[in-house]
Coordinates of C-alpha atoms in Angstrom, one line a residue:
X1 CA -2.6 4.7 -15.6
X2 CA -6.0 3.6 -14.0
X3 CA -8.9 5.3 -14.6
X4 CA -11.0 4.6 -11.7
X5 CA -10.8 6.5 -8.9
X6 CA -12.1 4.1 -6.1
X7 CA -9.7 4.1 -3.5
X8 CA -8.2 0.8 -2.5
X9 CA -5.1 1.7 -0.2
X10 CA -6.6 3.8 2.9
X11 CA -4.1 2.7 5.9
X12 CA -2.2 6.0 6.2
X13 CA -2.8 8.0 3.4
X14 CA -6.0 7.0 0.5
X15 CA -4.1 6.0 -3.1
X16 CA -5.7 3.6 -5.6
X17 CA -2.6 1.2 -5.3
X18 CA -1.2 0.0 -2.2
X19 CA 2.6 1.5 -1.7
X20 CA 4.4 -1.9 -2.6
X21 CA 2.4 -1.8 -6.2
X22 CA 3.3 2.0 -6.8
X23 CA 7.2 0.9 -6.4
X24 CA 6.9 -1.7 -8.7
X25 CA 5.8 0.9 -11.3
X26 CA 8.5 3.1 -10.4
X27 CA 11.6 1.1 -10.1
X28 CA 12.9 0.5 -13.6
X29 CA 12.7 4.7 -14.0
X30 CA 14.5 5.6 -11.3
X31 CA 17.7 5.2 -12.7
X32 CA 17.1 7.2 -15.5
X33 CA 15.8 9.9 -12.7
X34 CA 18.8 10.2 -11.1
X35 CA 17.9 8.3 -7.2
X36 CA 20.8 6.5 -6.2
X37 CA 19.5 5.4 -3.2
X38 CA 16.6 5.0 -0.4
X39 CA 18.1 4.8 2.7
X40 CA 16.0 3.5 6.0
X41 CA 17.0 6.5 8.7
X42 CA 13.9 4.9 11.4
X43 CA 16.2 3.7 13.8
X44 CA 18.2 7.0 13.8
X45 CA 15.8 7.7 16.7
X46 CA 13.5 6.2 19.3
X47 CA 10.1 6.4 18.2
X48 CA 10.2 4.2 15.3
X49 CA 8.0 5.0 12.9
X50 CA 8.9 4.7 9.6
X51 CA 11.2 7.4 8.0
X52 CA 13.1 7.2 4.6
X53 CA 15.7 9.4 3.0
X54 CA 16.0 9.3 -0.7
X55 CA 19.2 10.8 -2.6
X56 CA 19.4 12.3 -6.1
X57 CA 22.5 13.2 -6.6
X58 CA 22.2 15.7 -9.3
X59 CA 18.8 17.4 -8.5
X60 CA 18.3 20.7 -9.9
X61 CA 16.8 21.5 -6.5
X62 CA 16.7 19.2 -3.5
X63 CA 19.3 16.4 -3.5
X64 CA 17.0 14.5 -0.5
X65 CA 13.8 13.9 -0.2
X66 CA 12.0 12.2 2.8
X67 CA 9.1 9.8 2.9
X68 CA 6.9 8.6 5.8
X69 CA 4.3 6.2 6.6
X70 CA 3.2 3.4 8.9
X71 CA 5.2 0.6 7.4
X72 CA 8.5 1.0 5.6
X73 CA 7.2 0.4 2.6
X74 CA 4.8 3.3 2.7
X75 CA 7.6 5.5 3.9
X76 CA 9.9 4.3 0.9
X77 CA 6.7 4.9 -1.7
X78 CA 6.4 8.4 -0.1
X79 CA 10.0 9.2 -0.2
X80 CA 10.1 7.8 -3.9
X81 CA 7.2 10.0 -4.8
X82 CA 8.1 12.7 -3.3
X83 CA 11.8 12.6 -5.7
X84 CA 10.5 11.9 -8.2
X85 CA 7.5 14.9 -8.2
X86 CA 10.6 16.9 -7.7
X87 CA 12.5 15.4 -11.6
X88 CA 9.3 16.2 -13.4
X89 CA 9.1 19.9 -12.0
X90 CA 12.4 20.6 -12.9
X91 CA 11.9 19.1 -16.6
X92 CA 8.5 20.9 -18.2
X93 CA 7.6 19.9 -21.1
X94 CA 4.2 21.3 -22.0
X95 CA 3.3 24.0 -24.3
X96 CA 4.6 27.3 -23.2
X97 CA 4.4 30.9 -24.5
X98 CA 6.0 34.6 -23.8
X99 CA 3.3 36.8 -23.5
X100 CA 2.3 40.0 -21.9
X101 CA -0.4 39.4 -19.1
X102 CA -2.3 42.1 -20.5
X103 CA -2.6 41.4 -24.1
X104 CA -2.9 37.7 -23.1
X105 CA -6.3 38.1 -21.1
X106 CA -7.9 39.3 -24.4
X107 CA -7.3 36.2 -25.8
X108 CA -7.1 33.4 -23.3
X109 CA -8.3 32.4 -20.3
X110 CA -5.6 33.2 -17.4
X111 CA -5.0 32.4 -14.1
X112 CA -5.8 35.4 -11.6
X113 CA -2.8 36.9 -10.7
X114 CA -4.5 39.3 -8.2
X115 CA -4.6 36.5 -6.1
X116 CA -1.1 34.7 -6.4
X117 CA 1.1 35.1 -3.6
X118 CA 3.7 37.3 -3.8
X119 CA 7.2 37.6 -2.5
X120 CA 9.3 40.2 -0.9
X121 CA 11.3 42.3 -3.4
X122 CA 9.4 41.1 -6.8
X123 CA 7.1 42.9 -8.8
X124 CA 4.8 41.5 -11.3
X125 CA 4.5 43.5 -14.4
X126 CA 1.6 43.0 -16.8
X127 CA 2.9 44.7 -19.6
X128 CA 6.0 42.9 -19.3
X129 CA 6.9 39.6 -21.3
X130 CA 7.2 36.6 -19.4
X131 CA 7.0 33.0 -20.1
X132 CA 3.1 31.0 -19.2
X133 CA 3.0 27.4 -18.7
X134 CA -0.5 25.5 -20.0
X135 CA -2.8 24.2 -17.0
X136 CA -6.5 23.5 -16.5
X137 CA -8.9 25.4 -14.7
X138 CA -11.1 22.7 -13.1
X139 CA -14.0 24.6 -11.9
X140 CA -14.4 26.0 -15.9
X141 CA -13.1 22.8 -17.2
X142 CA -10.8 24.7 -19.6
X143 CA -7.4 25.7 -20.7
X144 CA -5.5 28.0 -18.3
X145 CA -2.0 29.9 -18.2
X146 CA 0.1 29.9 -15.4
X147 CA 3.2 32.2 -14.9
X148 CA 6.1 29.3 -15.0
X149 CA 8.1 30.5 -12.5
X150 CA 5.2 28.8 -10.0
X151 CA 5.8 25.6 -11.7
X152 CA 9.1 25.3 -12.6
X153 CA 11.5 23.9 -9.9
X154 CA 15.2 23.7 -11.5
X155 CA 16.7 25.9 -8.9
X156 CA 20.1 25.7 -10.7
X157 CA 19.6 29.2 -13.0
X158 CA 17.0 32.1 -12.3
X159 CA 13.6 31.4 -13.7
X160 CA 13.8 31.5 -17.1
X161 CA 11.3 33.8 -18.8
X162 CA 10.2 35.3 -15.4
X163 CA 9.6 38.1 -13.5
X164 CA 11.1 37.1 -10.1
X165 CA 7.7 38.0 -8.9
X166 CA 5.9 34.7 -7.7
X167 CA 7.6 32.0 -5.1
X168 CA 9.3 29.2 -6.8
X169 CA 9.0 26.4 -4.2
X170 CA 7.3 22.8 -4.6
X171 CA 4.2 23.8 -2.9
X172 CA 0.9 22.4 -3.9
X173 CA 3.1 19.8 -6.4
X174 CA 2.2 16.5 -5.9
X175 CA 1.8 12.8 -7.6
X176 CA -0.5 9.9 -7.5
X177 CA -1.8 6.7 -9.3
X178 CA -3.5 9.1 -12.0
X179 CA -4.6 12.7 -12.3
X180 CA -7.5 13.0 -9.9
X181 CA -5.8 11.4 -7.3
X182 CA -2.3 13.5 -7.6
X183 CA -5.0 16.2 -8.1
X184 CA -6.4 16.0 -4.4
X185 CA -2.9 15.5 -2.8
X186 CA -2.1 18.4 -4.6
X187 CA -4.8 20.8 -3.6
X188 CA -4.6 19.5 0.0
X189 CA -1.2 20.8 0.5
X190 CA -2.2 23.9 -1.0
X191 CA -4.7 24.2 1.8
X192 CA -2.9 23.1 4.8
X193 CA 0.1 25.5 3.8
X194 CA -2.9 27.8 3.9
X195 CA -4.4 27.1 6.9
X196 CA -1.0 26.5 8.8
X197 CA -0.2 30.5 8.0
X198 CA -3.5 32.1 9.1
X199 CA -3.1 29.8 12.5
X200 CA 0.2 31.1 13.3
X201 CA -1.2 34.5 12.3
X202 CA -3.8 33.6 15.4
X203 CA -2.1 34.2 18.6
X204 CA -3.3 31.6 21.5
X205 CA -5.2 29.0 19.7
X206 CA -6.2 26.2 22.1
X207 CA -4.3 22.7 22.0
X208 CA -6.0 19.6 20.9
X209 CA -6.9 16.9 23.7
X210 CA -4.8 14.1 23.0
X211 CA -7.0 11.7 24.8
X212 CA -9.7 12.8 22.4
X213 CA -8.6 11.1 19.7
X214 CA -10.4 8.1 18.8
X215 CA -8.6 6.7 15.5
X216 CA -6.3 3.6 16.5
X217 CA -3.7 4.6 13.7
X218 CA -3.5 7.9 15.4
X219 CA -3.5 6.6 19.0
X220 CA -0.7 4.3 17.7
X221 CA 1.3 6.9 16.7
X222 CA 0.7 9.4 19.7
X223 CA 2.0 5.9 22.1
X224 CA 4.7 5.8 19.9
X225 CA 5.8 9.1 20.5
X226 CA 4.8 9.7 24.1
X227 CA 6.5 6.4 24.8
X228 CA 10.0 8.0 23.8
X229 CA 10.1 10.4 26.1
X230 CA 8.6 13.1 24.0
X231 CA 6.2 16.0 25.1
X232 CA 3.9 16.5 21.8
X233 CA 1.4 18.9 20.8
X234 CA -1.2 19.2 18.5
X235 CA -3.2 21.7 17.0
X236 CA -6.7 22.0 14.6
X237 CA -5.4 24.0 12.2
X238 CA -8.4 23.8 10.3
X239 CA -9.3 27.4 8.2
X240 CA -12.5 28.5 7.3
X241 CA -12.5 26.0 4.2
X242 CA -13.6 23.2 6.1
X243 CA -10.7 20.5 5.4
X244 CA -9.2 18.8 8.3
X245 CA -5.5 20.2 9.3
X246 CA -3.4 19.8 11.8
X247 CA 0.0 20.7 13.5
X248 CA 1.9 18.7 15.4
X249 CA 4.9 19.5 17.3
X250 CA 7.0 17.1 19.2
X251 CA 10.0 18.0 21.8
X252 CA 12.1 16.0 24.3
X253 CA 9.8 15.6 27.8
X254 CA 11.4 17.2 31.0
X255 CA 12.8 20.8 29.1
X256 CA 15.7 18.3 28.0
X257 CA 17.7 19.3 25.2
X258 CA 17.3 17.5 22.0
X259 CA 16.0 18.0 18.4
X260 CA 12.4 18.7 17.8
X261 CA 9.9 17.8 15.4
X262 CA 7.3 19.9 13.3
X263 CA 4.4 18.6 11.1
X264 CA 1.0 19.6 9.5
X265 CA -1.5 17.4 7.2
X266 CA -4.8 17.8 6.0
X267 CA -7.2 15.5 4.1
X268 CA -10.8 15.3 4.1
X269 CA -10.9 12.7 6.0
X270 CA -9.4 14.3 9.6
X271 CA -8.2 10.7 10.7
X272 CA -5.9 10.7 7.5
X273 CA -4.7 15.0 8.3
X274 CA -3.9 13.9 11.8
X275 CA -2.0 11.1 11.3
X276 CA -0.1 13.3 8.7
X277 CA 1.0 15.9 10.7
X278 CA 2.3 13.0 13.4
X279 CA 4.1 11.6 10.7
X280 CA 5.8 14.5 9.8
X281 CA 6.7 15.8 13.3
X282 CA 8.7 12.5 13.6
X283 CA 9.9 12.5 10.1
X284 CA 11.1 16.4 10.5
X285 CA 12.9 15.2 13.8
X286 CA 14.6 12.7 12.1
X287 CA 16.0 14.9 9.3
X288 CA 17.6 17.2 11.8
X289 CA 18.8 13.8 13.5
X290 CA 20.3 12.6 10.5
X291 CA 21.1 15.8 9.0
X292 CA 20.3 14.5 5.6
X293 CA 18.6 17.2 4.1
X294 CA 20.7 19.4 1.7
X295 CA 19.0 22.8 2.0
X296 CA 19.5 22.6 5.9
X297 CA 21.6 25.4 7.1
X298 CA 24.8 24.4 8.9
X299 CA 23.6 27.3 11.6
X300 CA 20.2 24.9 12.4
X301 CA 22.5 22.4 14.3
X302 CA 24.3 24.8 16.2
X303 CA 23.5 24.6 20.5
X304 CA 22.0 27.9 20.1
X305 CA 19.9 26.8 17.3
X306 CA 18.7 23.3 19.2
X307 CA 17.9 25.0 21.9
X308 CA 16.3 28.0 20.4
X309 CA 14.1 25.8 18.5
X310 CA 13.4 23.3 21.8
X311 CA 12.5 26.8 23.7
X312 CA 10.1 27.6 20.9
X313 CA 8.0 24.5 21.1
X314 CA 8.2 24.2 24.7
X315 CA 6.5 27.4 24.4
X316 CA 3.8 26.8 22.2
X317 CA 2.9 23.4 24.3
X318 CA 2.9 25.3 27.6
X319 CA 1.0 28.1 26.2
X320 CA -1.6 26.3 25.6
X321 CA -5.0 24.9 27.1
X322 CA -5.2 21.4 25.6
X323 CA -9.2 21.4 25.9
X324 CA -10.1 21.0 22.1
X325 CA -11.5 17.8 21.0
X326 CA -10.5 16.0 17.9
X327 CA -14.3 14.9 17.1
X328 CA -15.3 18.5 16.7
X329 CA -12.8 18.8 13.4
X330 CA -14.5 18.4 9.7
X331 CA -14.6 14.8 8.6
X332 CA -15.5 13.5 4.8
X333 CA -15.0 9.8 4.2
X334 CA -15.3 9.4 0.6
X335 CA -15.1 6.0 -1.3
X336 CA -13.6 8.1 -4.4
X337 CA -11.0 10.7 -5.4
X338 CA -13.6 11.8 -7.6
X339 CA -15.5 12.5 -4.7
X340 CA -12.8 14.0 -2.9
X341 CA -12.3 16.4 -5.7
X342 CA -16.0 17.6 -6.1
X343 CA -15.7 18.1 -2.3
X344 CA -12.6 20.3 -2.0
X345 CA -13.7 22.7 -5.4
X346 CA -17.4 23.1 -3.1
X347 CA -15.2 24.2 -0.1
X348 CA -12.8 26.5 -1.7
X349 CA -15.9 28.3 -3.6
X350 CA -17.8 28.6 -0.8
X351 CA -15.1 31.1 1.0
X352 CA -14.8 33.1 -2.2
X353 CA -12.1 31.1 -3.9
X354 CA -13.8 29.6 -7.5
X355 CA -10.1 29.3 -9.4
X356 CA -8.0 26.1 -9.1
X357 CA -5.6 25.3 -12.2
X358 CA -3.6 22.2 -12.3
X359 CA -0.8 21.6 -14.7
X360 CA -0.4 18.1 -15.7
X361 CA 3.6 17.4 -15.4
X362 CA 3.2 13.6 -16.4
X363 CA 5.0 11.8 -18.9
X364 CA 3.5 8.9 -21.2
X365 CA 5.6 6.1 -20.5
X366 CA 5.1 6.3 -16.8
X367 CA 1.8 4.9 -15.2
X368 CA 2.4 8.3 -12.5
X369 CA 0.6 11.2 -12.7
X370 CA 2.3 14.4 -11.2
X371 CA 0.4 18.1 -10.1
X372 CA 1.0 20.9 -10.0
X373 CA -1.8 22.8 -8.7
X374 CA -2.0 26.9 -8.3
X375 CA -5.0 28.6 -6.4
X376 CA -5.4 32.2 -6.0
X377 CA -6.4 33.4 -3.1
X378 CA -4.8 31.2 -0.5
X379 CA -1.7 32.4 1.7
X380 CA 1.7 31.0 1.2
X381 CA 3.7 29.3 3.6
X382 CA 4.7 32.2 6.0
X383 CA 8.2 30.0 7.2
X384 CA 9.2 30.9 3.7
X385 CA 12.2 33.6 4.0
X386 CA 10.4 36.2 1.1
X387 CA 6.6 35.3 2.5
X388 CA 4.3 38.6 2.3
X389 CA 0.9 37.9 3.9
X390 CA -1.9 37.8 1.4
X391 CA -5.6 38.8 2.1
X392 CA -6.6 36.1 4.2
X393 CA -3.5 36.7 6.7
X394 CA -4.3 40.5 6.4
X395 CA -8.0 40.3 7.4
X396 CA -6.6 37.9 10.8
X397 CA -3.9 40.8 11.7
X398 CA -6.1 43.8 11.8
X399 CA -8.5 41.7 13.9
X400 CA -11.3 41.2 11.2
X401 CA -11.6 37.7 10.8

């Protein structure tokens, strides 16, 4: 595993190896991780940027996962990332230890629990036994436990040890070239997902000037999209944190019927966040296209549902003033993940938010390191079918932020 962390790969995403280097590492494990196949879905549809499917068979949670990129083999590195993030989350193998939340704050340090999000019907008990996974609280620099149930992703039995009281999804898990890298990826989902909630909590946001946008990879991708016939919109997400986010949203032009497309990205860098949430919107279009994703509910491809979904974006694009310009979103172009890292623990502490544990999922005889990371006080993706608004979708609501 490397141990710089100067970036050397910044085309559509920032990694210390370029993506056909990272699949050379990968290939003789993914056998023995269960991925059958990486399929190319692009020309499933007509704007043609690179989308990938990925199958594993015998997941414990998603059988498919989906990579993107500007060049097919950045979309396959993505895709191949993305599955194999998924193998080491369902397959812990750090220390671990049943405990009592109360008795084990007299002892240990702890992640706050006060500030994880919670989900409808659960209940955390602290005088209850439950089963803590080892991370790292990087703004202490020291050992932290985590409740496992946010870490562990082998959806095949109920979480073992828990309380039922935490999501169990794959947000803020992540991988990269080594730890500081899969690190930032990490934490950057963990913000978007973040800043995505408390903007649909915001009712009317203005619509990002698409002629505003100065980046050629992003004006590339916009063309690409416009020239299919497709109405798109986007949106700075960006929260009070101060990393670039976006939300794109992509539907057939004319009120046409057709599938639609969704996607969000941040990065420090707002070039690299916008071109993320394009990405996405025409990755997410292609999984309903393709219908490759297994956790996709037979009901999403019903007429109703299409045109439900087409009626909603149509909405949000038409709602919309488009008279916000891209150059007025945060931008940090760092040379380093290092420096990426010392950025986004700044930002997060300067709105009140000083915890942010990762849990190092890697395994020795790969040269991939995979995240991930838990940070209390940030809101939970509020698509999620248990979602209860946390503080900072709260304070938005009752009108006081």
């Amino acid at each position: 595993m490397p141990d710089g962390s100067q970036k050397q790969y910044v085309l559509d995403t920032h990694r210390l190896r370029d993506p056909e280097q990272t699949l050379q590492i990968v290939k003789p494990f993914l056998k023995g991780m269960g991925i059958t196949r990486v399929a190319n879905l692009t020309g499933l549809d007509r704007i043609g940027l690179p989308t990938v499917m990925v199958a594993r068979p015998n997941s414990r949670s998603v059988a498919v996962s989906l990579g993107k990129g500007l060049s097919l083999r950045a979309a396959e590195a993505s895709g191949v990332m993305e599955a194999i993030e998924s193998w080491h989350a369902e397959r812990v193998q750090l220390p671990q230890r049943l405990a009592r939340y109360a008795e084990l704050t007299q002892e240990a340090t702890v992640v706050d629990v006060t500030g994880l999000p919670r989900v409808t019907g659960g209940r955390f008990d602290p005088h209850s036994n439950m089963l803590w996974v080892l991370g790292r609280d990087l703004g202490a620099n020291r050992a932290c436990w985590v409740p496992l149930e946010m870490v562990d992703t082998d959806y095949t039995s109920a979480p073992v040890g828990g309380q039922a009281a935490f999501p169990r999804t794959t947000n803020g898990l992540a991988s990269g070239n080594n730890v500081v890298e899969a690190s930032c990826h990490a934490i950057c989902e963990l913000i978007e997902r973040d800043a995505t909630t408390l903007w649909h909590h915001r009712a009317g946001t203005p619509r990002l000037d698409p002629n505003s946008v100065d980046d050629p990879r992003c004006r590339q991708a916009i063309e690409m999209i416009t020239a299919a016939g497709l109405e798109i919109g986007l949106w700075n997400t960006t929260s009070d944190i101060g990393i670039a986010s976006f939300r794109c949203v992509v539907c057939e032009g004319g009120g046409q019927p057709g599938h639609i497309g969704i996607g969000d990205g941040c990065h420090p860098d707002r070039a690299i966040a916008l071109l993320r949430s394009l990405t996405e919107a025409a990755q997410t279009r292609l999984t309903y296209i393709s219908g490759a994703r297994d956790d996709l509910d037979p009901e999403e491809f019903t007429d109703q549902a299409k045109m439900d979904r087409g009626r909603y974006v149509r909405d949000l694009i038409d709602d919309a003033a488009a008279d916000q310009s891209f150059g007025d979103c945060p931008s940090f172009v760092t040379a380093s993940f290092e420096e990426d890292l010392e950025l986004l623990l700044q930002r997060l502490a300067a709105v009140g938010i000083p915890q942010v544990v990762t849990v190092d999922l890697s395994r020795p005889e790969l040269d991939i390191a995979v995240i991930r990371a838990v940070i209390p006080g940030l809101e939970a993706p509020h698509d999620e079918p248990d979602y209860i608004p946390g503080p900072r979708a709260r304070r938005i609501v009752e009108g006081l932020a």
